[in-house]
Short mmCIF file of C-alpha atoms in Angstrom, two decimals:
data_model
loop_
_atom_site.label_atom_id
_atom_site.label_comp_id
_atom_site.label_asym_id
_atom_site.label_seq_id
_atom_site.Cartn_x
_atom_site.Cartn_y
_atom_site.Cartn_z
CA MET P 134 -0.96 11.72 20.38
CA LYS P 135 -4.42 13.30 20.83
CA LYS P 136 -7.41 11.05 20.20
CA ILE P 137 -9.09 13.74 18.06
CA ILE P 138 -7.66 16.47 15.88
CA SER P 139 -9.61 19.61 15.03
CA ILE P 140 -9.22 21.62 11.82
CA LYS P 141 -11.09 24.90 11.50
CA LYS P 142 -9.58 26.69 8.52
CA ARG P 143 -8.13 26.04 5.09
CA ILE P 144 -4.41 25.80 4.48
CA ASN P 145 -2.62 28.92 3.25
CA THR P 146 -0.89 29.08 -0.14
CA PHE P 147 2.53 27.40 0.02
CA ASN P 148 5.67 26.95 -2.11
CA GLN P 149 7.88 24.24 -0.62
CA GLU P 150 9.94 21.07 -1.05
CA ILE P 151 9.30 17.92 0.99
CA ASN P 152 10.56 14.36 1.34
CA ILE P 153 8.13 11.51 1.88
CA SER P 154 8.70 8.42 4.04
CA GLY P 155 10.00 5.23 2.42
CA ASP P 156 7.71 3.15 0.22
CA LYS P 157 5.70 0.76 2.43
CA SER P 158 5.35 -1.98 -0.20
CA LEU P 159 9.10 -2.02 -0.84
CA SER P 160 9.96 -1.73 2.86
CA ILE P 161 7.97 -4.85 3.79
CA ARG P 162 9.25 -6.80 0.78
CA TRP P 163 12.85 -5.84 1.60
CA VAL P 164 12.45 -7.09 5.18
CA LEU P 165 11.00 -10.43 4.06
CA LEU P 166 13.48 -11.05 1.24
CA ALA P 167 16.47 -9.95 3.34
CA SER P 168 15.44 -12.60 5.85
CA GLN P 169 15.84 -15.20 3.08
CA ALA P 170 19.20 -13.91 1.88
CA VAL P 171 22.57 -15.14 3.14
CA GLY P 172 24.39 -12.62 5.31
CA LYS P 173 23.92 -8.92 6.11
CA SER P 174 21.48 -6.82 4.06
CA LYS P 175 21.13 -3.11 4.76
CA ALA P 176 18.29 -0.68 3.93
CA TYR P 177 18.28 3.10 4.14
CA ASN P 178 15.11 5.21 4.49
CA LEU P 179 13.15 2.13 5.53
CA LEU P 180 9.64 3.17 6.53
CA MET P 181 9.51 2.89 10.33
CA SER P 182 5.76 2.48 10.57
CA GLU P 183 3.76 -0.02 12.61
CA ASP P 184 3.27 -2.24 9.55
CA VAL P 185 7.00 -2.44 8.79
CA MET P 186 7.93 -2.86 12.46
CA ALA P 187 5.44 -5.75 12.58
CA ALA P 188 7.37 -7.35 9.70
CA ILE P 189 10.66 -6.86 11.57
CA ASP P 190 9.18 -8.26 14.79
CA SER P 191 7.90 -11.30 12.86
CA ILE P 192 11.26 -12.25 11.34
CA LYS P 193 12.96 -11.70 14.72
CA LYS P 194 10.53 -14.22 16.25
CA LEU P 195 11.56 -16.56 13.42
CA GLY P 196 15.20 -16.38 14.51
CA ILE P 197 16.51 -13.61 12.24
CA GLU P 198 18.90 -11.03 13.72
CA VAL P 199 17.97 -7.39 13.09
CA LYS P 200 19.82 -4.19 13.97
CA ILE P 201 18.13 -0.78 13.64
CA GLY P 202 20.19 2.43 13.53
CA ARG P 203 19.49 6.01 12.61
CA ASN P 204 17.82 5.89 9.17
CA TYR P 205 19.08 2.37 8.42
CA CYS P 206 18.24 -1.23 9.22
CA GLU P 207 20.44 -4.33 9.00
CA ILE P 208 19.07 -7.85 8.63
CA TYR P 209 21.26 -10.93 8.95
CA GLY P 210 19.54 -13.57 6.83
CA ASN P 211 19.90 -17.33 7.29
CA GLY P 212 19.05 -18.26 3.70
CA ILE P 213 15.89 -19.67 2.16
CA ASN P 214 13.71 -21.37 4.77
CA GLY P 215 16.40 -20.57 7.34
CA PHE P 216 13.95 -19.67 10.09
CA LYS P 217 14.65 -21.09 13.57
CA TYR P 218 11.89 -21.02 16.15
CA LYS P 219 10.17 -22.96 18.91
CA LYS P 220 6.74 -24.57 18.86
CA ASN P 221 3.54 -22.60 19.57
CA LEU P 222 4.83 -19.45 17.84
CA ILE P 223 2.40 -16.55 17.29
CA LEU P 224 3.07 -13.87 14.65
CA ASP P 225 1.13 -10.59 14.70
CA ALA P 226 0.63 -8.84 11.34
CA LYS P 227 -1.10 -5.92 13.13
CA ASN P 228 -2.94 -3.90 10.43
CA SER P 229 -0.87 -5.09 7.47
CA GLY P 230 -2.53 -7.21 4.80
CA THR P 231 0.73 -7.12 2.86
CA LEU P 232 2.68 -8.61 5.75
CA GLY P 233 0.02 -11.14 6.71
CA ARG P 234 -0.41 -12.52 3.22
CA LEU P 235 3.23 -12.41 2.09
CA MET P 236 4.51 -13.94 5.32
CA LEU P 237 2.34 -17.02 4.74
CA GLY P 238 4.18 -17.57 1.47
CA LEU P 239 7.50 -17.78 3.32
CA LEU P 240 6.11 -20.31 5.82
CA VAL P 241 4.98 -23.03 3.40
CA LYS P 242 7.65 -25.41 4.78
CA SER P 243 7.19 -24.58 8.47
CA PRO P 244 7.66 -27.83 10.44
CA TYR P 245 5.50 -26.66 13.34
CA LYS P 246 2.16 -24.92 13.44
CA ILE P 247 2.48 -21.13 13.48
CA LYS P 248 -0.46 -18.93 14.45
CA LEU P 249 -1.03 -15.69 12.54
CA ILE P 250 -3.11 -12.93 14.12
CA GLY P 251 -3.93 -9.31 13.23
CA ASP P 252 -5.79 -6.29 14.52
CA LYS P 253 -9.55 -5.77 14.38
CA SER P 254 -9.45 -4.42 10.82
CA LEU P 255 -7.17 -7.13 9.39
CA SER P 256 -9.23 -9.81 11.12
CA LYS P 257 -12.22 -8.81 8.99
CA ARG P 258 -10.38 -9.40 5.70
CA ASP P 259 -10.58 -12.51 3.52
CA PHE P 260 -7.47 -14.69 3.76
CA SER P 261 -8.82 -17.57 1.67
CA ARG P 262 -7.74 -15.70 -1.46
CA VAL P 263 -4.13 -16.41 -0.43
CA THR P 264 -4.44 -19.64 1.56
CA ALA P 265 -6.27 -21.38 -1.32
CA PRO P 266 -3.30 -21.19 -3.74
CA LEU P 267 -0.79 -21.91 -0.95
CA GLU P 268 -2.67 -25.12 -0.14
CA LYS P 269 -1.67 -26.32 -3.62
CA PHE P 270 1.91 -26.53 -2.31
CA GLY P 271 0.71 -29.01 0.33
CA THR P 272 0.55 -26.46 3.12
CA LYS P 273 -2.28 -26.85 5.64
CA PHE P 274 -4.31 -24.00 7.16
CA TYR P 275 -6.57 -24.03 10.19
CA TYR P 276 -9.06 -21.17 10.64
CA ALA P 277 -10.71 -20.24 13.94
CA LYS P 278 -13.50 -18.65 11.89
CA LYS P 279 -14.19 -19.01 8.19
CA ASN P 280 -11.49 -17.46 6.00
CA LYS P 281 -10.54 -14.85 8.63
CA LEU P 282 -7.70 -14.36 11.09
CA PRO P 283 -6.61 -15.83 13.38
CA LEU P 284 -5.35 -18.84 11.44
CA SER P 285 -2.62 -21.43 11.85
CA ILE P 286 -0.27 -22.69 9.15
CA LEU P 287 1.54 -26.03 9.00
CA GLY P 288 4.02 -26.46 6.20
CA SER P 289 4.93 -29.41 4.02
CA LYS P 290 8.39 -31.04 4.14
CA SER P 291 8.73 -31.25 0.38
CA ILE P 292 6.92 -28.96 -2.03
CA GLU P 293 6.79 -28.69 -5.80
CA GLY P 294 5.94 -25.78 -8.07
CA ILE P 295 2.29 -25.09 -8.88
CA ASP P 296 0.19 -23.41 -11.56
CA TYR P 297 -1.77 -20.45 -10.20
CA LEU P 298 -4.33 -18.09 -11.75
CA GLU P 299 -4.53 -14.75 -9.93
CA ASP P 300 -7.58 -13.07 -11.46
CA LYS P 301 -8.39 -10.34 -8.91
CA GLY P 302 -5.47 -8.00 -9.58
CA SER P 303 -4.05 -8.62 -6.08
CA ALA P 304 -0.31 -8.01 -5.80
CA GLN P 305 -0.45 -9.48 -2.29
CA CYS P 306 -1.78 -12.86 -3.47
CA LYS P 307 0.62 -12.96 -6.39
CA SER P 308 3.60 -12.04 -4.20
CA SER P 309 2.73 -14.63 -1.56
CA VAL P 310 2.83 -17.40 -4.16
CA MET P 311 6.08 -15.96 -5.55
CA LEU P 312 7.67 -16.14 -2.09
CA ALA P 313 6.39 -19.68 -1.63
CA ALA P 314 8.05 -20.58 -4.96
CA LEU P 315 11.46 -19.90 -3.37
CA ASN P 316 10.93 -23.17 -1.45
CA ALA P 317 9.50 -25.24 -4.31
CA SER P 318 11.31 -27.61 -6.62
CA GLY P 319 10.47 -27.35 -10.31
CA THR P 320 8.72 -24.32 -11.78
CA THR P 321 5.91 -22.25 -10.29
CA SER P 322 3.80 -20.70 -13.07
CA ILE P 323 1.59 -17.72 -12.31
CA LYS P 324 -0.96 -16.12 -14.63
CA ALA P 325 -1.68 -12.82 -12.90
CA LYS P 326 -4.06 -9.99 -13.64
CA LYS P 327 -2.18 -6.69 -13.84
CA SER P 328 -1.11 -5.35 -10.42
CA ARG P 329 1.91 -3.66 -8.86
CA ASN P 330 5.14 -5.46 -9.76
CA HIS P 331 7.59 -4.67 -6.94
CA SER P 332 8.09 -8.37 -6.21
CA GLU P 333 8.94 -9.17 -9.82
CA LEU P 334 11.49 -6.34 -9.98
CA LEU P 335 13.11 -7.45 -6.73
CA PHE P 336 13.25 -11.08 -7.91
CA LYS P 337 14.95 -9.95 -11.13
CA TYR P 338 17.42 -7.73 -9.25
CA LEU P 339 18.26 -10.57 -6.86
CA LYS P 340 18.83 -12.92 -9.80
CA ILE P 341 16.11 -15.31 -8.66
CA PRO P 342 15.34 -17.40 -11.79
CA THR P 343 12.27 -15.55 -13.07
CA LYS P 344 10.79 -15.26 -16.55
CA ILE P 345 7.99 -12.79 -17.25
CA LYS P 346 5.83 -12.50 -20.34
CA LYS P 347 3.38 -9.60 -20.47
CA THR P 348 0.11 -9.41 -22.38
CA LYS P 349 -2.56 -6.71 -22.33
CA LYS P 350 -4.49 -8.13 -19.34
CA TYR P 351 -2.19 -10.66 -17.72
CA ASP P 352 1.43 -11.22 -16.75
CA PHE P 353 2.79 -14.76 -17.05
CA ILE P 354 5.46 -15.36 -14.41
CA ASN P 355 7.61 -18.50 -14.19
CA ILE P 356 9.84 -18.94 -11.13
CA ARG P 357 12.40 -21.64 -10.37
CA GLN P 358 13.92 -22.21 -6.94
CA PRO P 359 17.23 -20.33 -6.50
CA LYS P 360 20.23 -22.02 -4.86
CA LYS P 361 20.55 -18.98 -2.61
CA ILE P 362 19.81 -15.26 -2.42
CA LYS P 363 22.77 -12.96 -1.89
CA ALA P 364 22.49 -10.26 0.79
CA PHE P 365 21.64 -6.86 -0.69
CA ASN P 366 21.55 -3.17 0.23
CA TYR P 367 18.63 -0.95 -0.71
CA GLN P 368 17.82 2.77 -0.61
CA ILE P 369 14.03 2.82 -0.20
CA PRO P 370 12.46 5.60 -2.35
CA GLY P 371 9.51 7.73 -1.25
CA ASP P 372 6.02 6.22 -1.32
CA ILE P 373 3.71 7.31 -4.18
CA SER P 374 0.61 6.40 -2.14
CA SER P 375 1.70 8.68 0.70
CA SER P 376 2.76 11.36 -1.80
CA ALA P 377 -0.72 11.30 -3.36
CA PHE P 378 -2.23 13.14 -0.38
CA PHE P 379 0.22 16.02 -0.80
CA ILE P 380 -0.19 15.99 -4.58
CA VAL P 381 -3.92 16.58 -4.04
CA LEU P 382 -3.30 19.14 -1.29
CA ALA P 383 -1.18 21.22 -3.69
CA THR P 384 -3.61 20.66 -6.57
CA LEU P 385 -6.59 21.96 -4.57
CA THR P 386 -4.75 24.93 -3.01
CA ASN P 387 -4.77 27.91 -5.37
CA ASN P 388 -1.40 29.35 -6.43
CA SER P 389 0.53 26.73 -4.46
CA LYS P 390 3.62 24.90 -5.65
CA LEU P 391 5.16 21.73 -4.21
CA LEU P 392 8.18 19.59 -5.06
CA ILE P 393 8.21 16.06 -3.62
CA LYS P 394 11.69 14.54 -3.88
CA ASP P 395 12.81 11.00 -4.72
CA VAL P 396 9.45 9.25 -5.15
CA ASN P 397 8.95 5.75 -6.54
CA ILE P 398 6.99 6.20 -9.79
CA ASN P 399 6.79 2.52 -10.71
CA PRO P 400 4.31 2.45 -13.66
CA SER P 401 2.20 -0.15 -11.85
CA ARG P 402 1.62 2.44 -9.09
CA THR P 403 1.14 5.73 -10.96
CA GLY P 404 -2.51 5.41 -11.97
CA VAL P 405 -3.25 8.24 -9.53
CA ILE P 406 -0.99 10.58 -11.53
CA GLU P 407 -2.57 9.60 -14.85
CA ILE P 408 -6.10 10.02 -13.48
CA LEU P 409 -5.40 13.41 -11.87
CA LYS P 410 -3.68 14.73 -15.01
CA LYS P 411 -6.72 13.71 -17.07
CA MET P 412 -8.77 15.82 -14.63
CA GLY P 413 -6.58 18.87 -15.22
CA ALA P 414 -4.04 18.59 -12.40
CA LYS P 415 -0.65 20.16 -13.08
CA ILE P 416 1.81 17.40 -12.22
CA PHE P 417 5.30 17.05 -13.67
CA PHE P 418 8.08 14.46 -13.28
CA LYS P 419 11.59 15.87 -12.81
CA ASN P 420 14.93 14.03 -12.87
CA ILE P 421 13.62 10.55 -13.71
CA ARG P 422 16.07 7.70 -13.10
CA ILE P 423 16.11 3.91 -12.61
CA TYR P 424 17.24 2.36 -9.31
CA LYS P 425 17.47 -1.43 -9.11
CA GLY P 426 14.60 -1.77 -11.56
CA GLU P 427 12.37 0.86 -9.92
CA LYS P 428 11.61 4.19 -11.57
CA ILE P 429 12.36 7.17 -9.29
CA SER P 430 11.56 10.86 -9.82
CA ASN P 431 10.97 14.20 -8.18
CA ILE P 432 7.33 15.31 -8.58
CA LEU P 433 6.37 18.96 -9.13
CA ILE P 434 2.76 20.01 -8.48
CA LYS P 435 1.11 23.37 -9.10
CA GLY P 436 -2.32 24.44 -7.89
CA SER P 437 -5.08 23.87 -10.47
CA LYS P 438 -8.05 26.24 -10.66
CA LYS P 439 -9.88 24.35 -13.39
CA LEU P 440 -10.50 20.68 -12.75
CA LYS P 441 -12.84 18.57 -14.86
CA ALA P 442 -14.77 15.37 -14.21
CA ILE P 443 -13.51 12.01 -15.45
CA ASN P 444 -15.11 8.85 -16.75
CA CYS P 445 -12.31 6.80 -15.27
CA PRO P 446 -11.04 3.88 -17.40
CA SER P 447 -11.21 0.66 -15.36
CA LYS P 448 -7.81 -0.34 -16.73
CA LEU P 449 -6.28 2.26 -14.37
CA ASN P 450 -7.88 0.78 -11.26
CA SER P 451 -5.12 -1.62 -10.25
CA SER P 452 -2.42 1.06 -10.52
CA ALA P 453 -4.42 3.48 -8.34
CA ILE P 454 -6.21 1.10 -5.97
CA ASP P 455 -4.80 2.66 -2.79
CA GLU P 456 -5.39 6.24 -3.94
CA PHE P 457 -9.07 6.28 -4.90
CA LEU P 458 -10.22 7.95 -1.69
CA ILE P 459 -8.08 10.99 -2.41
CA ILE P 460 -9.05 10.87 -6.11
CA PHE P 461 -12.72 11.00 -5.04
CA LEU P 462 -11.94 14.25 -3.20
CA VAL P 463 -10.60 15.80 -6.41
CA ALA P 464 -13.74 14.62 -8.25
CA ALA P 465 -15.81 16.43 -5.60
CA ARG P 466 -14.10 19.69 -6.61
CA ALA P 467 -14.17 19.08 -10.37
CA ARG P 468 -16.71 20.44 -12.85
CA GLY P 469 -19.17 17.75 -13.98
CA VAL P 470 -20.00 14.18 -12.98
CA SER P 471 -17.16 11.71 -12.46
CA HIS P 472 -17.75 7.97 -12.78
CA PHE P 473 -15.54 5.25 -11.31
CA ARG P 474 -16.35 1.57 -12.03
CA ASP P 475 -15.25 -1.97 -11.15
CA LEU P 476 -14.03 -1.02 -7.69
CA SER P 477 -15.21 -3.99 -5.62
CA GLU P 478 -11.57 -4.49 -4.55
CA LEU P 479 -11.77 -1.19 -2.61
CA ASN P 480 -14.07 -2.79 -0.06
CA GLN P 481 -11.46 -5.52 0.55
CA LYS P 482 -9.07 -2.97 2.08
CA GLU P 483 -8.54 -1.91 5.72
CA SER P 484 -12.12 -0.63 5.70
CA PRO P 485 -14.89 -0.69 3.07
CA ARG P 486 -13.29 2.29 1.33
CA LEU P 487 -15.76 2.63 -1.52
CA ASP P 488 -18.57 2.99 1.01
CA TRP P 489 -16.56 5.35 3.19
CA GLY P 490 -15.59 7.53 0.23
CA ALA P 491 -19.26 8.10 -0.58
CA LYS P 492 -20.09 8.64 3.10
CA ILE P 493 -17.49 11.37 3.60
CA LEU P 494 -18.43 13.17 0.37
CA ASN P 495 -22.10 13.09 1.40
CA MET P 496 -21.17 14.59 4.78
CA MET P 497 -19.41 17.37 2.84
CA GLY P 498 -22.61 18.06 0.88
CA VAL P 499 -21.44 16.37 -2.33
CA LYS P 500 -23.98 14.20 -4.16
CA THR P 501 -22.96 10.66 -5.05
CA LYS P 502 -24.56 7.55 -6.55
CA LEU P 503 -23.11 4.37 -5.11
CA THR P 504 -23.38 0.72 -6.13
CA LYS P 505 -21.46 -2.29 -4.83
CA THR P 506 -18.76 -1.74 -7.44
CA SER P 507 -19.01 1.86 -8.66
CA ILE P 508 -19.53 5.48 -7.68
CA LYS P 509 -20.70 8.63 -9.47
CA ILE P 510 -19.57 11.92 -7.96
CA TYR P 511 -21.33 15.18 -8.79
CA GLY P 512 -18.57 17.76 -8.56
CA GLN P 513 -18.83 21.23 -7.04
CA PRO P 514 -15.92 23.44 -8.20
CA ASN P 515 -16.87 26.16 -5.69
CA LEU P 516 -17.44 23.80 -2.76
CA GLU P 517 -17.28 25.70 0.52
CA ILE P 518 -18.15 23.74 3.66
CA LYS P 519 -19.63 25.77 6.52
CA LYS P 520 -20.59 23.11 9.03
CA LEU P 521 -19.13 20.67 11.55
CA ILE P 522 -18.02 17.28 10.21
CA ILE P 523 -17.04 14.46 12.56
CA ILE P 524 -15.10 11.45 11.24
CA LYS P 525 -15.02 8.43 13.56
CA ASN P 526 -15.54 4.66 13.78
CA TYR P 527 -13.74 4.02 10.49
CA LEU P 528 -11.73 0.97 11.67
CA LYS P 529 -8.73 3.28 12.04
CA ASP P 530 -8.09 3.13 8.28
CA HIS P 531 -5.08 5.41 7.79
CA ARG P 532 -6.20 6.53 4.33
CA ILE P 533 -9.62 7.65 5.57
CA PHE P 534 -7.91 9.75 8.23
CA MET P 535 -5.52 11.37 5.71
CA MET P 536 -8.27 11.98 3.12
CA SER P 537 -10.30 13.74 5.83
CA VAL P 538 -7.39 15.98 6.78
CA ILE P 539 -6.81 17.01 3.16
CA ALA P 540 -10.56 17.63 2.69
CA ALA P 541 -10.61 19.87 5.78
CA LEU P 542 -7.58 21.86 4.62
CA THR P 543 -8.93 22.40 1.09
CA CYS P 544 -12.72 22.61 1.44
CA GLY P 545 -13.26 24.51 4.68
CA GLY P 546 -15.68 23.85 7.53
CA GLU P 547 -14.86 22.59 11.01
CA TRP P 548 -13.62 19.01 11.18
CA ARG P 549 -13.09 16.74 14.15
CA ILE P 550 -11.22 13.64 13.04
CA HIS P 551 -10.83 10.78 15.50
CA ASP P 552 -7.93 8.34 15.89
CA PRO P 553 -4.97 10.26 14.43
CA ASP P 554 -2.77 7.37 15.57
CA SER P 555 -4.20 5.41 12.61
CA ILE P 556 -1.42 6.94 10.47
CA ASN P 557 1.22 5.08 12.48
CA SER P 558 0.57 1.98 10.38
CA SER P 559 1.80 3.59 7.15
CA PHE P 560 2.83 7.25 7.43
CA PRO P 561 3.80 8.38 10.98
CA SER P 562 5.24 11.71 9.75
CA PHE P 563 2.07 12.77 7.86
CA LEU P 564 0.89 15.42 10.35
CA LYS P 565 4.45 16.71 10.82
CA ILE P 566 4.67 17.45 7.07
CA ILE P 567 1.21 19.03 7.13
CA LYS P 568 2.39 21.32 9.92
CA LYS P 569 5.47 22.29 7.90
CA LEU P 570 3.35 23.25 4.88
CA ASN P 571 0.83 25.13 7.02
CA THR P 572 3.25 27.45 8.83
#
């Protein structure tokens, strides 16, 4: 793959159907839970990205057999805490915060020290937010540098359930403790700020003893240790976060029409749809159905000529946390001033995304006002870029790369975007789909 891609003209009007790669959150969770099941589990449409392959490589190092075929993957689980491995093991989470944090939850009973490493971006992220609650189980952690990877984990022989308050809205932290609870006697009780609930739905589907009580701000989750997890097959639906880039591409391209098939529209993930519809985007769900607890739908998008600014409700933040970069692009093309608040969590991602969102919009000639937790965007409905924009040194954050491509295709100008291989972590087929739509 080239180290730089160049885009010099807008995309033409299109009317097409596409399929999006499998949901990354579900793909990684399936790999980890299948490793804890007894016997052969099989997934179809598993996302074959670097992040998911890192998860597969990790469980293979832990003694789990994996077979990969054309559009399917088989995992032969050894049961809960059934990992078999030698001393001095090193696991590499690559770029994946989901893998790094969730994997630690599965290792709370590891009899030997295991070292966890990651790439340059992941090694800048705070891991204390997940190791702190896992320490309550009796697990020990050893950091080479404060709260950052690399770290080593040493499990406890016997662990009991804990009480845990997750107050940041982090599905990764919540899910890590949920996975640790599979090894704990008694009940693990979690009070969690609203965040995506894929882990809860999978636990329910797998008949892991789980009780959930929902209030306006928090979910109360009680988990008891299961005797075993039965092997399970799973058809991974399309990823809403990946779909969001094409939803915005169609929205910002006049007279275009796009149907994205078989997308996961889990309500804890569809904040991007709600926000864009409030701004005037024409987005419609078609053929909604439920699959193993997850809500699946085709998504129809039509180009929108009149977009309006939004004073975005903070309550939508957790259900759109991975899509704000592309939402900011829509705000740049909307009439009026958009305001997004309480977004400190954005700077805890693969790169400081709140800062980068403002930086890219400023390079495009769009005025912004940025604080540590919020951004105001002064929209320009008739935005027409007529200059060279170079995007580089962004810690290879896949979403910054994809936002830049969509901006180039919808706002004009000449763009040179470095490190296209950044998409390999989450959406390897992104440019292939772009090419299909732009023929």
